[in-house]
Structures are given as C-alpha cells and as structure tokens.
Amino acid sequence: MDFNTLYKQMRRFEKSLDRTMLEGIYVVARLDGHGFTRLTKKEWDLEKPFDIRFRDAMIETIKHLMDCGFRIVYSYTQSDEISLLFHLNEDTFGRKERKLLSILAAEASVAFSMHTGKHAVFDCRLVPLPTIDHVVDYFRWRQEDAHRNSLNSHCYWALRKEGISANEAQKRMSGISISEKNELLFERGINYNDLPLWQKRGISMYFRDEQRQGLNPVTKKTTTYTRHALHIETELPVGPEYSQFLYTILEDMKRRINVQKTS
C-alpha cells in the first residue's frame, strides 16, 4: 500500500470521533487537579485549610493559560479548579474539542509543576453555553461551590486541629445547617465573615483598560495612556453584584467585537 493511500485510510480513523465546538456559542474550559488530594496532603506540607503558596501557584498557572495562544476573556479559580471563558470568536485549532482539551490540560500541568517543583496533573472538560445569561449562571454556580467548600473546609480542619479523627469530623458536620457551621467556627474563635474573601469567593483574572503613565520619548514629558492589561481580582463581589460584574466584562467583549466589525 502506498503512503498516500495509507495516510487517507488512517486519517479516517483518527478523525472518526472529532468534534468541534459550535461557532457563535460561549465555551468554558474547566480544569481540575487530578490526584491533588495526595499532592496537598502527602507530598506538600501545606497550611490547612488554605495556603497562600497553593493559591499563588494557581494564580501563576492561570496567568500562563491566558497567555499560551488562546483568547481567554475571563478566568476563575477556587480550590484546585480553574474555569476559562473563551472569547466568543475564538477559533484556534478550528475549535476542535480534542485539541483544546489536550493542550489546555498539558499547559496547566506543566505551568503548575514548574512553579511549584511538584509533579501535578490537570484534567479538562469543555462546557458549551448558548447565552450570556448561561455564562453568568455558570460562574455564579462555581462561586457558590467555592463558598460551600470554604465553609466546610474551615469547619473540618477546625475539628481536626482539636485532635478529632477524619471520620468523626465528617460525622460532626453531617446534616448541620450553614448557621450551625458558622457557630461551630465562632465557638473556636473564628469569625467566618472576617476570613479573606479569596478563600470564600475565589479569584478571577480578566483584561481591562487601565490608565498608565510613561515618558514620551519625543517630548520627554510624562504622559498618560490606556493599556488593556491583565487584572487579578482577589476580592470578588457576591450574588447580584457578581452577576453585574460578569455582565460588564461580557458586554465589553461584545462591544469590542462590534468595533472590529465596523472598523
């Protein structure tokens, strides 16, 4: 069999399960740390329940993902997960699912491992979302998950630090209400409301226009200019305010798309 015939035959099998993300819809990639329980509990001596070193490693990983060849409009991280919203017109690799999944997972794994010196692996899934409202609901959902996980983690480790076993701590927390969990912490000198917002609401990154100052090389005078720069937000709003925050970012993306169409 000659090479061209063999090539066509094998490529048919290779492409048989190819899927592409539809044009005109929003796409979020969610990455999760694979086996991070072992990493954070057995291989890395981290402060419980939250450690700034781990937080910063996730931030550096997102920075890399937002600058590795894809157009990412908004990113969000909590715990060991990362959500990336692609630009509506993102068409890298023809929007092929297998390429987006494999490359993003690989880039995240390498970035985190290089930053921490720890062997780390991320998996990835793609979430198609038909409207802006669905996008906002998605990130509201992930923030609510962050809040729930944060409260549970603080309660769990408050009990564990008293010498209570893992099973007993889980039993103590099972079925109790949010107010009861807050009271559990308060009895141990922890006011949940006073904890850092990034622990309760997660962290986001997005591009925004920022005013900068620089030296004009011609006039030698200080001048103000606008730069579309990456911003890290560690004090996210919550509830309806978070929704409005997201709508503002998404509407800005659509405005820029319309400007490009008319220019």
C-alpha positions as a printed Julia matrix, in Angstrom:
263×3 Matrix{Float64}:
   0.0    0.0    0.0
   1.46   3.37  -0.99
   1.86   6.2    1.53
  -1.0    8.39   0.24
  -3.49   5.54   0.4
  -2.3    4.57   3.89
  -2.46   8.2    5.0
  -6.07   8.64   3.85
  -7.14   5.37   5.43
  -5.57   6.04   8.81
  -6.7    9.66   8.92
 -10.31   8.46   8.55
  -9.96   6.51  11.79
  -8.13   9.33  13.51
 -10.87  11.83  12.65
 -13.8    9.5   13.29
 -14.51  10.93  16.76
 -13.52  14.53  16.06
 -15.94  17.1   17.43
 -15.83  20.87  17.16
 -17.42  23.45  19.41
 -20.17  25.26  17.5
 -19.47  28.79  16.33
 -21.46  31.56  17.95
 -21.75  29.96  21.38
 -19.74  30.6   24.51
 -17.31  27.94  25.67
 -15.84  27.47  29.14
 -12.97  25.1   29.81
 -12.88  23.77  33.36
  -9.63  22.25  34.6
  -9.38  20.22  37.8
  -6.33  18.98  39.64
  -6.04  15.22  39.23
  -4.89  13.44  42.37
  -4.39  16.74  44.2
  -5.55  15.22  47.49
  -2.37  13.15  47.53
  -0.3   16.12  46.4
  -1.57  18.55  49.01
  -1.81  16.14  51.95
   1.11  13.76  51.49
   3.71  15.38  49.23
   3.4   19.04  50.13
   3.25  20.37  53.68
   0.54  23.0   53.24
  -1.33  25.0   55.83
  -4.89  23.77  56.27
  -7.46  24.54  55.02
  -5.93  27.24  52.78
  -2.32  28.01  51.93
  -1.07  31.13  50.16
   1.59  29.11  48.34
  -1.07  26.94  46.71
  -3.2   29.99  45.92
  -0.27  31.7   44.24
   0.57  28.57  42.25
  -2.98  28.54  40.86
  -2.7   32.24  40.01
   0.56  31.69  38.14
  -1.0   28.76  36.3
  -3.9   30.93  35.14
  -1.53  33.68  34.03
   0.2   31.14  31.82
  -3.08  29.78  30.43
  -4.21  33.27  29.49
  -1.0   33.8   27.53
  -0.4   30.45  25.82
  -2.1   31.01  22.49
  -5.82  31.14  23.32
  -8.08  34.18  23.64
  -9.4   33.95  27.18
 -11.84  36.65  28.27
 -12.31  35.68  31.91
 -10.87  33.12  34.28
 -11.88  31.98  37.73
 -10.22  29.71  40.26
 -11.21  28.19  43.55
  -9.58  25.26  45.34
  -7.81  23.17  42.65
 -10.09  24.09  39.76
  -9.82  26.69  37.01
 -12.57  27.91  34.67
 -11.61  29.72  31.46
 -14.11  31.57  29.28
 -13.01  31.69  25.65
 -13.55  34.77  23.51
 -16.77  34.35  21.55
 -14.81  34.37  18.28
 -12.02  32.05  19.45
 -11.21  29.68  16.58
  -7.78  28.28  17.48
  -7.4   24.73  16.07
 -10.77  25.14  14.38
 -12.44  24.82  17.81
 -11.62  21.09  17.83
 -12.54  19.62  21.18
  -9.65  17.15  21.39
  -7.05  19.84  20.69
  -8.49  22.29  23.22
  -8.75  19.62  25.91
  -5.31  18.09  25.47
  -3.37  21.33  25.1
  -5.04  23.17  27.97
  -4.6   20.2   30.32
  -0.95  19.88  29.31
  -0.22  23.61  29.62
  -1.82  23.79  33.08
   0.02  20.69  34.29
   3.4   21.96  33.12
   2.85  25.51  34.42
   1.82  24.37  37.9
   4.6   21.78  38.1
   7.27  24.24  37.0
   6.12  26.86  39.5
   5.91  24.51  42.49
   8.52  21.88  41.69
   5.81  19.29  42.35
   4.52  16.73  39.84
   0.98  17.85  39.08
  -1.65  16.85  36.52
  -4.85  18.61  35.47
  -7.77  17.18  33.52
 -10.05  19.32  31.37
 -13.63  19.43  30.14
 -15.44  21.87  27.83
 -18.8   23.41  28.71
 -20.79  24.96  25.82
 -23.1   27.77  26.94
 -25.61  29.27  24.49
 -26.18  32.74  26.01
 -24.56  35.39  28.19
 -27.08  34.57  30.92
 -25.87  30.97  30.96
 -22.27  32.17  31.24
 -23.16  34.33  34.23
 -25.06  31.46  35.84
 -22.09  29.15  35.3
 -19.67  31.41  37.17
 -22.27  32.13  39.87
 -22.53  28.36  40.32
 -18.78  27.95  40.67
 -18.62  30.79  43.2
 -21.42  29.25  45.25
 -19.49  25.99  45.17
 -16.4   27.86  46.4
 -18.36  29.31  49.33
 -19.76  25.92  50.32
 -16.36  24.23  50.08
 -14.68  27.02  52.02
 -17.12  26.85  54.93
 -16.94  23.06  55.06
 -13.14  23.06  54.9
 -12.77  25.57  57.72
 -15.16  23.56  59.89
 -13.5   20.25  59.08
  -9.98  21.47  59.85
 -11.06  23.33  62.96
 -12.25  19.97  64.3
  -9.22  18.07  63.05
  -6.85  20.5   64.75
  -8.55  19.61  68.04
  -7.43  16.02  67.55
 -10.74  14.73  66.2
 -10.4   11.97  63.61
 -11.32  12.47  59.96
 -14.38  10.2   60.24
 -15.6   11.85  63.42
 -15.15  15.32  61.93
 -17.24  14.32  58.93
 -19.94  12.93  61.23
 -19.99  16.12  63.32
 -20.57  18.21  60.17
 -23.11  15.9   58.53
 -26.57  17.43  58.27
 -25.87  20.66  60.15
 -27.01  23.99  58.69
 -24.91  26.88  57.44
 -25.68  28.89  60.57
 -24.63  25.93  62.72
 -21.35  25.66  60.82
 -20.73  29.38  61.38
 -21.46  28.86  65.07
 -19.07  25.89  65.18
 -16.29  28.16  63.92
 -17.27  31.07  66.16
 -17.04  28.84  69.24
 -13.44  28.19  68.23
 -12.54  31.82  67.8
 -13.08  32.01  64.03
 -15.47  34.57  62.58
 -16.16  33.28  59.07
 -17.18  36.74  57.89
 -13.72  38.06  58.7
 -11.8   35.49  56.67
 -10.06  36.61  53.43
 -12.52  36.97  50.56
 -10.38  34.89  48.18
 -10.91  31.88  50.43
 -14.7   32.26  50.31
 -15.36  33.62  46.82
 -12.4   32.55  44.7
 -10.15  34.62  42.44
 -10.64  35.91  38.91
  -8.49  37.31  36.13
  -9.59  39.35  33.16
  -8.34  42.06  30.83
  -9.42  45.64  31.42
  -8.42  49.14  30.33
  -6.07  50.73  32.84
  -4.55  54.18  32.94
  -0.75  54.11  32.98
   1.94  56.78  32.98
   5.05  56.75  30.86
   7.72  59.0   29.43
   7.1   60.38  25.95
  10.38  59.72  24.09
   9.88  62.79  21.88
   8.75  65.45  24.34
  10.5   63.87  27.35
   7.35  64.58  29.36
   5.27  62.21  31.44
   2.12  61.21  29.61
  -0.95  59.15  30.5
  -2.0   56.31  28.22
  -4.55  53.48  28.27
  -3.45  49.85  28.29
  -5.6   46.72  28.03
  -3.95  44.83  30.88
  -4.47  41.61  32.82
  -6.07  42.26  36.2
  -6.17  39.87  39.18
  -9.21  40.23  41.44
  -8.96  38.65  44.89
 -11.98  40.45  46.38
 -14.85  39.42  44.17
 -18.4   40.61  44.85
 -21.11  38.06  45.54
 -24.71  37.48  44.48
 -26.34  40.06  42.13
 -23.24  42.26  42.33
 -21.14  39.42  40.97
 -23.65  38.92  38.16
 -23.39  42.58  37.2
 -19.61  42.37  37.4
 -19.68  39.48  34.9
 -22.19  41.17  32.58
 -19.91  44.21  32.39
 -16.96  42.08  31.26
 -19.04  40.17  28.7
 -20.66  43.29  27.28
 -17.23  44.86  26.89
 -16.15  41.84  24.85
 -19.21  42.17  22.6
 -18.58  45.91  22.21
 -15.02  45.26  21.05
 -16.28  42.66  18.58
 -18.73  45.19  17.09
 -15.99  47.84  16.86
 -13.78  45.4   14.94
 -16.65  44.61  12.55
 -17.23  48.27  11.7
 -13.58  49.34  11.51
